[in-house]
Short mmCIF file of C-alpha atoms (C1' of nucleotides) and ligand atoms in Angstrom, two decimals:
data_model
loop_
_atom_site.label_atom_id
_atom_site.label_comp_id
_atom_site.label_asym_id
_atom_site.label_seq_id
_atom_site.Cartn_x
_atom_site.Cartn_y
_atom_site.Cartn_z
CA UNK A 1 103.55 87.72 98.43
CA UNK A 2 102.02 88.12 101.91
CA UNK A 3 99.36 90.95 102.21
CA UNK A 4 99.10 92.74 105.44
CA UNK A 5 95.82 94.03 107.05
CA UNK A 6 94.78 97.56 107.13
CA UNK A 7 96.45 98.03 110.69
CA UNK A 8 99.67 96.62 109.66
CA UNK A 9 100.39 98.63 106.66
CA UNK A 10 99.50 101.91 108.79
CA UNK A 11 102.24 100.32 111.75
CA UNK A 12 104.67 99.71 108.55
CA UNK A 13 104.15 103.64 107.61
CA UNK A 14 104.25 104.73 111.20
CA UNK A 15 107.47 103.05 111.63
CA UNK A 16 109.17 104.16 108.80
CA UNK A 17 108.27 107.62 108.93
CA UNK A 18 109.54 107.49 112.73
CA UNK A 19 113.00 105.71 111.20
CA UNK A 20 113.32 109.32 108.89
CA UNK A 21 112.61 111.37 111.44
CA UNK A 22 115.60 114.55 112.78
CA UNK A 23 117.81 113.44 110.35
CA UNK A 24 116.76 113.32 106.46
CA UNK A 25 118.77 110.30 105.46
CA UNK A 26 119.72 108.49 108.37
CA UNK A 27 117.85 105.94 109.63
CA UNK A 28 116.85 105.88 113.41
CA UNK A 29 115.93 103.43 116.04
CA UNK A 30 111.89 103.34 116.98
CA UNK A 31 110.90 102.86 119.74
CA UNK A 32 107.78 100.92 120.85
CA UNK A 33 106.23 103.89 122.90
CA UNK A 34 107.81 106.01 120.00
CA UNK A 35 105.11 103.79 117.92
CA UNK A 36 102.42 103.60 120.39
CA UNK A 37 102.22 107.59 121.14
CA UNK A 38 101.78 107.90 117.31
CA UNK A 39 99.30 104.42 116.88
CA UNK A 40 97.42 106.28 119.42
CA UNK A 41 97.39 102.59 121.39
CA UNK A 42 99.11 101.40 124.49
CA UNK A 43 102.98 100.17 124.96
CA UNK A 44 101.66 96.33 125.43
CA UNK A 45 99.84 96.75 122.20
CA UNK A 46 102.75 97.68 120.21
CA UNK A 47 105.13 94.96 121.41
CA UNK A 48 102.11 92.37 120.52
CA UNK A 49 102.54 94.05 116.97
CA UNK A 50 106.54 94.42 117.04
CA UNK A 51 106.19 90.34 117.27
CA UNK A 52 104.09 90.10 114.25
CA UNK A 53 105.76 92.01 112.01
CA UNK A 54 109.05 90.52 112.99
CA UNK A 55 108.06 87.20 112.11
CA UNK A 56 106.65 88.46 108.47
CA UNK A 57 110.40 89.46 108.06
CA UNK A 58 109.12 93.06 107.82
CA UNK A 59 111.53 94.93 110.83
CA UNK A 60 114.36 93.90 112.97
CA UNK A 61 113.53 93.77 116.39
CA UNK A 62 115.81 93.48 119.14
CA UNK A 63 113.82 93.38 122.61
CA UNK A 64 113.87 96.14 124.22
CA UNK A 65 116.21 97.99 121.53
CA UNK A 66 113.61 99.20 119.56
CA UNK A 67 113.08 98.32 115.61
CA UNK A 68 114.53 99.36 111.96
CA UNK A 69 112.64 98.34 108.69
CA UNK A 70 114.02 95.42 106.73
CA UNK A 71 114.49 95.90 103.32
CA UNK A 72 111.32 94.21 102.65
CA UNK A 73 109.37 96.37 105.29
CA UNK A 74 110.69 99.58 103.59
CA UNK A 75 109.24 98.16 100.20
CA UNK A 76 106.01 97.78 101.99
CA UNK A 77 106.05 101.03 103.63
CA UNK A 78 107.28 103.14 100.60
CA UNK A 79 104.87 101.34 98.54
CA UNK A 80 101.61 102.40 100.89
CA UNK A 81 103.20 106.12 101.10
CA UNK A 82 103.72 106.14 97.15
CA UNK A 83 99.83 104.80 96.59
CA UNK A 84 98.47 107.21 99.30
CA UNK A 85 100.33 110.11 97.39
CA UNK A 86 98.98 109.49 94.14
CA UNK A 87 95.62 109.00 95.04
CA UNK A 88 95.95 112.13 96.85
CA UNK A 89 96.88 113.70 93.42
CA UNK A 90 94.46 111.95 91.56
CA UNK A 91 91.61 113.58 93.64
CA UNK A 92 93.31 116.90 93.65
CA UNK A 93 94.34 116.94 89.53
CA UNK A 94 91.69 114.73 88.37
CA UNK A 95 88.31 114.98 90.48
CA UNK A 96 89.46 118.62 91.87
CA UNK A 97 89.30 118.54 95.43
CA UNK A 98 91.38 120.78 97.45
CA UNK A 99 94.45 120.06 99.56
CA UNK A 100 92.82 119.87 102.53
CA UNK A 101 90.26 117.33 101.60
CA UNK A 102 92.15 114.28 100.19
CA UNK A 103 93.71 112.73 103.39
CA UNK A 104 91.45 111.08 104.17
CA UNK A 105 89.73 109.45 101.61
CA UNK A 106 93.51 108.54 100.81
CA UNK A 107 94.07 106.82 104.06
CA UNK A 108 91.60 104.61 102.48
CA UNK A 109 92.14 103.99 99.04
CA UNK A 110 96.31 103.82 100.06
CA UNK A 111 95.07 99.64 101.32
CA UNK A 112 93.82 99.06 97.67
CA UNK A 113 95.54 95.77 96.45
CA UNK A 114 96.44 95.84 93.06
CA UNK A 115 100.09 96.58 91.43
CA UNK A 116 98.81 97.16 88.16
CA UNK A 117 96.28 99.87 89.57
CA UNK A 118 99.36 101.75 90.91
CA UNK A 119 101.65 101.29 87.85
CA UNK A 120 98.27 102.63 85.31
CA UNK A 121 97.25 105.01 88.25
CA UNK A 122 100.73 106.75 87.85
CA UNK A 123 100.79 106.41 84.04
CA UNK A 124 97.95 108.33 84.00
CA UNK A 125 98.58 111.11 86.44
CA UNK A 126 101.74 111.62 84.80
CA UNK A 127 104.18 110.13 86.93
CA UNK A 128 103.74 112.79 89.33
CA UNK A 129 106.88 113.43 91.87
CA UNK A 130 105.22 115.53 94.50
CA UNK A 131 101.83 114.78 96.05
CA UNK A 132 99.48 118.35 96.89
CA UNK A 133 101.30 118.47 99.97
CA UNK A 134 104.40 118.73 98.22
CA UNK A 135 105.48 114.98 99.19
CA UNK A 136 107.55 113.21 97.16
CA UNK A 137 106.12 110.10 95.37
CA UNK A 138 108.58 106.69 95.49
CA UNK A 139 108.51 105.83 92.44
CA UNK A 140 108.04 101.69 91.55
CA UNK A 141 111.69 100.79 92.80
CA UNK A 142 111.10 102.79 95.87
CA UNK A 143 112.80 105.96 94.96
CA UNK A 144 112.34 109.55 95.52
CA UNK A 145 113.43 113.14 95.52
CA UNK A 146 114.74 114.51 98.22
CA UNK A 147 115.13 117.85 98.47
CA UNK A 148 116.84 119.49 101.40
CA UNK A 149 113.91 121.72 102.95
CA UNK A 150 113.96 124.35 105.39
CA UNK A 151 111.24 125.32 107.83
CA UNK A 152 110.25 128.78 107.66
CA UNK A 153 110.55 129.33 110.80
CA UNK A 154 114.78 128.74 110.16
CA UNK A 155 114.56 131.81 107.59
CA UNK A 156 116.29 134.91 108.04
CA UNK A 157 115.11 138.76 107.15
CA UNK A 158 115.95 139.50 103.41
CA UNK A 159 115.97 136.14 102.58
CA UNK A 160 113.82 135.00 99.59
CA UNK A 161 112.20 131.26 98.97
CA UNK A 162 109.31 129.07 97.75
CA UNK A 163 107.19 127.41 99.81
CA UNK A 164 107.63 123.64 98.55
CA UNK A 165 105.55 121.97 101.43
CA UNK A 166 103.20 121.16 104.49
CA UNK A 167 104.35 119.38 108.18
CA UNK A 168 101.03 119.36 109.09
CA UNK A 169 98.45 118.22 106.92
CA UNK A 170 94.90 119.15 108.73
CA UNK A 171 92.44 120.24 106.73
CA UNK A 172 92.24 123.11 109.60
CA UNK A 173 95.67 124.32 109.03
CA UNK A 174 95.28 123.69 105.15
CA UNK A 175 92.60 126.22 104.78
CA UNK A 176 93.81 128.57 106.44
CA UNK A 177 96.85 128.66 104.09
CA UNK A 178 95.05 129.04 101.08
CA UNK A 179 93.34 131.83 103.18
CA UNK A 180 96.27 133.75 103.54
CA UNK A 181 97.80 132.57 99.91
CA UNK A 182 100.88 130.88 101.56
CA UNK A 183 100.34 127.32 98.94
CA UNK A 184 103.00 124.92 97.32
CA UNK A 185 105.20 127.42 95.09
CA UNK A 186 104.16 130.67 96.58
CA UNK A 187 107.27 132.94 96.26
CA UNK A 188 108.06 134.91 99.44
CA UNK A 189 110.60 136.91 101.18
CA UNK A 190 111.09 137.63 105.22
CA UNK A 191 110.35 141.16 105.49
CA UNK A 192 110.84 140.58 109.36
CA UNK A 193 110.86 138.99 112.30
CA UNK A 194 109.55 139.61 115.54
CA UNK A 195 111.23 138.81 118.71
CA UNK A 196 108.73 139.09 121.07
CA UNK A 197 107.00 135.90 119.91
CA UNK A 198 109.11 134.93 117.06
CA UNK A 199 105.87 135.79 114.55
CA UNK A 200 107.18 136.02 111.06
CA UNK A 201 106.32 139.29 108.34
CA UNK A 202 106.56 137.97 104.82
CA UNK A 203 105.84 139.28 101.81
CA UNK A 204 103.37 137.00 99.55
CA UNK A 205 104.27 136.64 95.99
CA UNK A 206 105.95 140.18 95.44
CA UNK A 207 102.58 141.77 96.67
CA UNK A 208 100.74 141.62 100.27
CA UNK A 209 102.79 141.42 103.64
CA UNK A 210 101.50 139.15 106.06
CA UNK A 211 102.54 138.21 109.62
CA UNK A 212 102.45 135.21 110.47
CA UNK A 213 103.05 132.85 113.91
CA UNK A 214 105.93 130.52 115.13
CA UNK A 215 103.51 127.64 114.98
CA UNK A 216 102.66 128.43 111.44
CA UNK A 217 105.97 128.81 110.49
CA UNK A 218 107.25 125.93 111.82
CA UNK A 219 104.82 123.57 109.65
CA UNK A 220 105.83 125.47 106.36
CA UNK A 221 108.48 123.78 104.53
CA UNK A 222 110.76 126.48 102.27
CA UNK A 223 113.62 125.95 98.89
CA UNK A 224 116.41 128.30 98.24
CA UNK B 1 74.83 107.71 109.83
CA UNK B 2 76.32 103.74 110.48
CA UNK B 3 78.92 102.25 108.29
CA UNK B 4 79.23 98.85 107.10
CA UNK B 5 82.07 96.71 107.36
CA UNK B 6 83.30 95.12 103.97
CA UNK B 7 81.40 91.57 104.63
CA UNK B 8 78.10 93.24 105.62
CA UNK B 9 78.06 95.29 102.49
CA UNK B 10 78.94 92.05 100.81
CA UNK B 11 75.51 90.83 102.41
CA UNK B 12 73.98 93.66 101.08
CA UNK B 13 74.77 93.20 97.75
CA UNK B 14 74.21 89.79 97.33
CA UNK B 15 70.55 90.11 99.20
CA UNK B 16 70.14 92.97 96.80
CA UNK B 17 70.61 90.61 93.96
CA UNK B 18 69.06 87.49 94.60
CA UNK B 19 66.09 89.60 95.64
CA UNK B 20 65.27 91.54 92.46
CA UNK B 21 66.54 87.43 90.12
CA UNK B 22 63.99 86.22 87.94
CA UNK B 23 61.26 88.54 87.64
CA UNK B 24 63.05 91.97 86.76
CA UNK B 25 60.98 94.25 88.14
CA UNK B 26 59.71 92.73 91.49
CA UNK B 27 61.47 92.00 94.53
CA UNK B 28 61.87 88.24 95.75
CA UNK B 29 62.11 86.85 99.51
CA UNK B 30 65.58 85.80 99.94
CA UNK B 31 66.00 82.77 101.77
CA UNK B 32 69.19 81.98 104.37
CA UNK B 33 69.58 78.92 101.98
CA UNK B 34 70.15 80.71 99.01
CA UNK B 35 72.49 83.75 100.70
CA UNK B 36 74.29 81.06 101.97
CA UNK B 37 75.34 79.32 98.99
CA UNK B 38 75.76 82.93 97.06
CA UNK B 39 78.35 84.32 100.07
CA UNK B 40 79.73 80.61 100.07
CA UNK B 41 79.14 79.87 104.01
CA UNK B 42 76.93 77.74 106.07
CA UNK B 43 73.16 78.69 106.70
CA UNK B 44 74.34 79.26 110.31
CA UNK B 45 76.37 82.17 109.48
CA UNK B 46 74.04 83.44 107.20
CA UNK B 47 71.34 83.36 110.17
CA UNK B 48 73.78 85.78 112.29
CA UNK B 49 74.63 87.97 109.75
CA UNK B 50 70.57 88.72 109.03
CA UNK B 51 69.85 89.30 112.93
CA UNK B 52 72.95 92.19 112.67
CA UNK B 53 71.43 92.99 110.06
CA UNK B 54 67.90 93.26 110.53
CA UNK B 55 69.08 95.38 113.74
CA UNK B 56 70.22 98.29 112.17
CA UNK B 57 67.52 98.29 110.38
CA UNK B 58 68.54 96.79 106.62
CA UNK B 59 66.48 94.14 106.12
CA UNK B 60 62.78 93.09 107.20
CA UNK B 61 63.72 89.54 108.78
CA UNK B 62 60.61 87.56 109.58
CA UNK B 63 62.25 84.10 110.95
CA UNK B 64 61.75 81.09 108.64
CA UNK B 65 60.66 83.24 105.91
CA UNK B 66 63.42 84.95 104.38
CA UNK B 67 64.42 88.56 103.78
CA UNK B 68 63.75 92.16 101.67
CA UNK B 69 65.73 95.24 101.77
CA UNK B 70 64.09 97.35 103.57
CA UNK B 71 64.37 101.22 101.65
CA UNK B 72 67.15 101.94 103.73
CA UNK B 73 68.89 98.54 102.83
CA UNK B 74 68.34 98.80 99.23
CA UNK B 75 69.81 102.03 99.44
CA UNK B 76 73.23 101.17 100.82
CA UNK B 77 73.01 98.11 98.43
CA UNK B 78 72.02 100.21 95.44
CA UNK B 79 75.12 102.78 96.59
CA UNK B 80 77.46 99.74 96.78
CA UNK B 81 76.84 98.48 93.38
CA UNK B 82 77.06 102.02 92.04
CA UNK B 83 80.46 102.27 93.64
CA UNK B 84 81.58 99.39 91.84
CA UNK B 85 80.48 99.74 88.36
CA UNK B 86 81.83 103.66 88.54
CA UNK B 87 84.96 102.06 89.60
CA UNK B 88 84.50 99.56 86.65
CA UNK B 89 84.20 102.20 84.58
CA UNK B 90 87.02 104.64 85.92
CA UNK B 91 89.53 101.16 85.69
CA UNK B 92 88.28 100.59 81.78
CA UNK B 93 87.83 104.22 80.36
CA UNK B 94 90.79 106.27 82.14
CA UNK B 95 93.05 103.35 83.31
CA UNK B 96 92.85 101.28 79.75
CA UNK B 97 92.18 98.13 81.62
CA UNK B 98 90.39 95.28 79.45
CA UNK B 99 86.76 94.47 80.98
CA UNK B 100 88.05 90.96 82.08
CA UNK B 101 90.72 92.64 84.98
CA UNK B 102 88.87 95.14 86.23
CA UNK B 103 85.77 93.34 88.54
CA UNK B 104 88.42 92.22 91.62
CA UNK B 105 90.27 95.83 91.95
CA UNK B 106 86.90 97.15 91.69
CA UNK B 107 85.07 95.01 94.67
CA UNK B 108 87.99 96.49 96.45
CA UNK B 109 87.20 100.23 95.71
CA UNK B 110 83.73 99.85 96.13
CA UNK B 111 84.06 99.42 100.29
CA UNK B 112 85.89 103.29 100.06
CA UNK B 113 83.78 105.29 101.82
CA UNK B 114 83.01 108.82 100.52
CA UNK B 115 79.97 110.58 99.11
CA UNK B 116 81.81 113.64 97.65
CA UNK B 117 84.53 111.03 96.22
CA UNK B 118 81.52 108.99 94.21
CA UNK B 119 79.81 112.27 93.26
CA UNK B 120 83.16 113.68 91.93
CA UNK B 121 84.24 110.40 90.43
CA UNK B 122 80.81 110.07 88.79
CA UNK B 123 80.95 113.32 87.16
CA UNK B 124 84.82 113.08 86.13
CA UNK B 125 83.95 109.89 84.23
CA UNK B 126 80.78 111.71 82.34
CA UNK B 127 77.84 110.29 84.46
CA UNK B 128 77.73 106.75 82.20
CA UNK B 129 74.68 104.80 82.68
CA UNK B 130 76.64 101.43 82.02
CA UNK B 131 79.61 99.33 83.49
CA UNK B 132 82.01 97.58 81.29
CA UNK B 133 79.55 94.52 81.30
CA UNK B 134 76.75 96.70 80.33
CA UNK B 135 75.34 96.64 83.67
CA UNK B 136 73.20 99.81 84.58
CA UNK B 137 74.56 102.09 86.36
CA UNK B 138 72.33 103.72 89.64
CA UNK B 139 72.70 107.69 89.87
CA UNK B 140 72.87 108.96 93.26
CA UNK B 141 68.93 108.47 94.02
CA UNK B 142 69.51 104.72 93.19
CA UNK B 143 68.07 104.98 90.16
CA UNK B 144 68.97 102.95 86.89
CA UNK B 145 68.01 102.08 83.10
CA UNK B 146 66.07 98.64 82.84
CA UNK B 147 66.32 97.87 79.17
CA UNK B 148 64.66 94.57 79.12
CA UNK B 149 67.36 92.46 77.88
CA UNK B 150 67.19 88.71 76.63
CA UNK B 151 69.53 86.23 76.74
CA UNK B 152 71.27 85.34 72.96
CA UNK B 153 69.88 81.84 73.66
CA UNK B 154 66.25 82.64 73.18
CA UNK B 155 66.74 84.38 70.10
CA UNK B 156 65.56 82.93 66.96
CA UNK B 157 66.66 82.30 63.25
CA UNK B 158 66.87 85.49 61.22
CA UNK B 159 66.77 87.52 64.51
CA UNK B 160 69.01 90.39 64.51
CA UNK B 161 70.12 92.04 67.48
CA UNK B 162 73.22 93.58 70.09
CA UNK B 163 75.32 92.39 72.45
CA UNK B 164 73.96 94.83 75.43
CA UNK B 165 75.82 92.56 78.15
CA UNK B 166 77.00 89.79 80.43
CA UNK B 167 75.82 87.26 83.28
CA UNK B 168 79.35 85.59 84.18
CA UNK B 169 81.81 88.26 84.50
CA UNK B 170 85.12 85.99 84.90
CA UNK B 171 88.22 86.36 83.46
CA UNK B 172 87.75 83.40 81.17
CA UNK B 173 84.65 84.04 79.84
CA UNK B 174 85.17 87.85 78.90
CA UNK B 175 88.57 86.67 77.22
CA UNK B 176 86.67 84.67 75.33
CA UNK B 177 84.32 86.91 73.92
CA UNK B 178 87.25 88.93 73.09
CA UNK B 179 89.05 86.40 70.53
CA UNK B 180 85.54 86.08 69.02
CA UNK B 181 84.64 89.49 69.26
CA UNK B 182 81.11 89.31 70.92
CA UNK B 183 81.96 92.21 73.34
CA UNK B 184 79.40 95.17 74.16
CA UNK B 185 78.07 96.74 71.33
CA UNK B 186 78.61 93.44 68.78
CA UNK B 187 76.03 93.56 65.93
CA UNK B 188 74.64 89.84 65.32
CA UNK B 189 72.41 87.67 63.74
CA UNK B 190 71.33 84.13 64.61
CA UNK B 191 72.09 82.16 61.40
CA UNK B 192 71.12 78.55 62.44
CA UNK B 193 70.32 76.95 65.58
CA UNK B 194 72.24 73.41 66.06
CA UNK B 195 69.03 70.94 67.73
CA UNK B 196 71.50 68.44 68.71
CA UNK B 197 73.76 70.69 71.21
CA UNK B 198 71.59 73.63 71.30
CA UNK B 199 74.62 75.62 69.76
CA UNK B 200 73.71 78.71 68.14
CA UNK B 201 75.79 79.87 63.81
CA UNK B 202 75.49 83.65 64.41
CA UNK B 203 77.15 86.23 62.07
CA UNK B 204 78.87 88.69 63.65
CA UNK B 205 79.04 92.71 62.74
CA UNK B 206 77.71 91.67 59.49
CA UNK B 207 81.20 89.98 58.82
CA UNK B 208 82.10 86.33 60.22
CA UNK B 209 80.23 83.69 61.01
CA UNK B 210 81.02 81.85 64.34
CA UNK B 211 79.43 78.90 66.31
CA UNK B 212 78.57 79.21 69.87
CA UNK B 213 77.58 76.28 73.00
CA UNK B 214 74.57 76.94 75.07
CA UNK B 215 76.75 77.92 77.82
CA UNK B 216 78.17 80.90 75.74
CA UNK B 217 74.69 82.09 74.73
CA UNK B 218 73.11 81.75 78.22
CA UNK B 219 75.60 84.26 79.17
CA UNK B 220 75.45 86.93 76.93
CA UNK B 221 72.19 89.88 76.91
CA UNK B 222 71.36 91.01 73.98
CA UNK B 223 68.59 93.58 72.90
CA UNK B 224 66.40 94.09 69.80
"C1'" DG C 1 128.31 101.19 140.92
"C1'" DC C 2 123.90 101.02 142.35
"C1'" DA C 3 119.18 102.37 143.25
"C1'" DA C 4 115.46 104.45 141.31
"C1'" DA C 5 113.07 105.81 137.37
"C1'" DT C 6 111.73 104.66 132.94
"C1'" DA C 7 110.88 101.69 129.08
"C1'" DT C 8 109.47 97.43 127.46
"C1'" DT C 9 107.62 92.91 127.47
"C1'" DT C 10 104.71 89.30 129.18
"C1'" DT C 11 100.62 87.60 131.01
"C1'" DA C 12 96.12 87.08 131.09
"C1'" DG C 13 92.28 88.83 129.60
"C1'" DT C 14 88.63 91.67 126.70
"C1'" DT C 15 85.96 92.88 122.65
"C1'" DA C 16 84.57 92.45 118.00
"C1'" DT C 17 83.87 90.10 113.66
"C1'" DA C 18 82.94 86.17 111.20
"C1'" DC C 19 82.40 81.65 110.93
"C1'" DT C 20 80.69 76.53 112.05
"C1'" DA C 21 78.81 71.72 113.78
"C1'" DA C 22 75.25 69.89 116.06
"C1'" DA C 23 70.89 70.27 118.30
"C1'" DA C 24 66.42 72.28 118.39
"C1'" DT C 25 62.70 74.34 116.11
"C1'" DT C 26 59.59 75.63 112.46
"C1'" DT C 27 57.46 75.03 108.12
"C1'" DG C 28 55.61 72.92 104.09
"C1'" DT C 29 53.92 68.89 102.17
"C1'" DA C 30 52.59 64.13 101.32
"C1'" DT D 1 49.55 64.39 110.85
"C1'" DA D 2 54.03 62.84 110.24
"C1'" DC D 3 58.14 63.62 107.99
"C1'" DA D 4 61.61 66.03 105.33
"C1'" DA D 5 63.64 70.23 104.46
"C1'" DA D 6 64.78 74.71 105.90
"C1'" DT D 7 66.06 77.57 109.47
"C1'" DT D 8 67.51 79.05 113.94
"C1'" DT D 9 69.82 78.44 118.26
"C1'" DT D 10 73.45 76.97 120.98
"C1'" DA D 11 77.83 76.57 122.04
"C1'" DG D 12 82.01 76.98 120.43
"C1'" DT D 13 86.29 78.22 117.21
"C1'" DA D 14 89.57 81.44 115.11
"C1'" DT D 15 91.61 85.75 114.30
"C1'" DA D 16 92.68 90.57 114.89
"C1'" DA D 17 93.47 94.23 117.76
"C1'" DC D 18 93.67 96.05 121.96
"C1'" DT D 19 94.66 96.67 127.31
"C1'" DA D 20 95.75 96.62 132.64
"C1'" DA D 21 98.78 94.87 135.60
"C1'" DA D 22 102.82 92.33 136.64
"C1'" DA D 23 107.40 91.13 135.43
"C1'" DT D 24 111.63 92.28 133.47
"C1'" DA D 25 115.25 95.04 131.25
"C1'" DT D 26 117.56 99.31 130.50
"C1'" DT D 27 118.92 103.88 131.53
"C1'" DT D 28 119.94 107.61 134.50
"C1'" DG D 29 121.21 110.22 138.53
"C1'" DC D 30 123.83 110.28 142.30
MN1 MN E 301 97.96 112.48 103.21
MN1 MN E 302 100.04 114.28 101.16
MN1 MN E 303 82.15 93.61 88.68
MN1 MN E 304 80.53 95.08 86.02
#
DNA sequence: GCAAATATTTTAGTTATACTAAAATTTGTA
DNA sequence: TACAAATTTTAGTATAACTAAAATATTTGC
């Protein structure tokens, strides 16, 4: 049971969140400058990396074709995303930070080494299936929900929803959600929409109407 | 404010440690010698590390004579150790690990770097003053209990007292204690002291009575 | 179908961390 | 004061991660 380093598990989720990417249950081709744009490192650093995980057995890499996960790599990856989320709910539910706090501090503990800690850690949260974000949490074989979620931005006037998630996960754009009241399972309904800049008016939970912009919209994920 | 990588807080705690062994209350020059053998390198290493060291400003190095924490040093090494023994504690109390898993997870978690996490984590868990080991546990000044514990061996005939804690913290040892049930808390008395092996007959919770090496008893704190 | 543009890999090198053997130095002690 | 022990320095290793520039492969536009 090889154990990667900090910077290859964040590759492995990098990669396999690229592989998911446009279509929900495909799986896509990465590409290395794909992988180096979001690494935030260089083209030649990424092929240097392509080569190491290759040889661990953890993607198949063609030159020059880009890279899938192997099944083993997926295990790794799902199994860093499933820690990260339920430490992130651990330090919402259980030490009460907010939403917008726990990324962080989960990009950290997410590299913790321990199967047992994640098997207990779930136990005790309740075997969550959503993270704060509204993320859902692979269970031990790997396995998650998948609902089919709209952006916001994709609604149309009349139509009612529930907001069931995040794109963007800053604390920046975080606060300024709970601001405005738009959180996981706020109930809301597109009053309007505006052409000239394709801004959004929704009403909040039966009560306040708010307008809201494209970019916002398009980082709100919707159900029904 | 500089962060540590995981082998210079290692450093830290380990100076720390061998610093404040033997006499309780005062602090010891450390030698290169002995942080050698304690981090399990060569002296030459050791000699590196406490130049990096000494440059930001951690330890007072004076060449050829050894080390102290400096106030700043013993702070980060004080915050270290608190990290892990609230860990400790989080892994035993909430997690229902058994004393003898939790100390590798936990030197793990203790490198996670957060104030607000240890604050929160501290107060979720009820602000104990001990680890699983009966180790103190330092609040957020740095400060800690110092019962003045003695080691089982140099109690007497007739003495009565508890098991308050434990020098080795290995697997082995703590499973040990377990099947005979000297853990934390254990009410004893010293029965009879074998000359011939230095073994010690103790009664245990006013109930059975057990025999115990030297080794054993050098390795368990007890108080009263 | 081919040339140019683009993407990717290789090469050769950098920087940082941590470690070590052997040589040089300092210190404590006999 | 000489010698042994402890410590530091020197010079070097290994590994991880990254990069600029050159080389190579692929894709695209005409
Ligand atoms: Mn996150
Ligand atoms: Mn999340
Ligand atoms: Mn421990
Ligand atoms: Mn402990």
């Amino acid at each position: 049971m090889q154990t990667l380093s900090f910077t290859e598990e964040n590759y492995m989720k990098i990669i396999y969140r690229a592989s998911k990417l446009s279509s929900p249950g495909k799986t896509k081709e990465v590409t290395t400058n794909e992988i180096a744009e979001l690494t935030d490192t260089k083209p030649a650093s990424v092929s240097d990396m392509l080569k190491k995980l290759a040889a661990k057995g953890l993607i198949n890499y063609v030159k020059y074709q880009g890279v899938t996960l192997t099944t083993d790599g997926e295990a790794k990856a799902l199994l860093v995303i499933r820690k990260h989320r339920l430490w992130e709910v651990f330090l919402v539910d259980k030490l009460n930070f907010s939403w917008d706090e726990v990324h962080d501090i989960a990009e950290q503990l997410e590299h913790v080494q321990s199967d047992e800690l994640v098997r207990r850690l779930d136990q005790f949260l309740g075997f969550p299936e959503y993270d704060p974000h509204g993320d859902p949490i692979p269970n031990e074989k790997g396995e998650m929900n998948s609902k089919k979620k709209v952006y916001l931005i994709n609604m149309k006037i009349g139509d009612k929803c529930d907001v069931v998630g995040v794109k963007d996960t800053s604390p920046l754009f975080l606060k300024y959600l709970d601001k405005i009241g738009l959180t996981i399972g706020a109930y809301i309904e597109i009053t309007d929409k505006i052409e000239f800049d394709q801004s959004l008016e929704i009403k909040v939970n039966n009560g306040r109407t708010i307008i809201i912009s494209k970019e916002i919209a398009n980082n709100i994920y919707t159900l029904d």
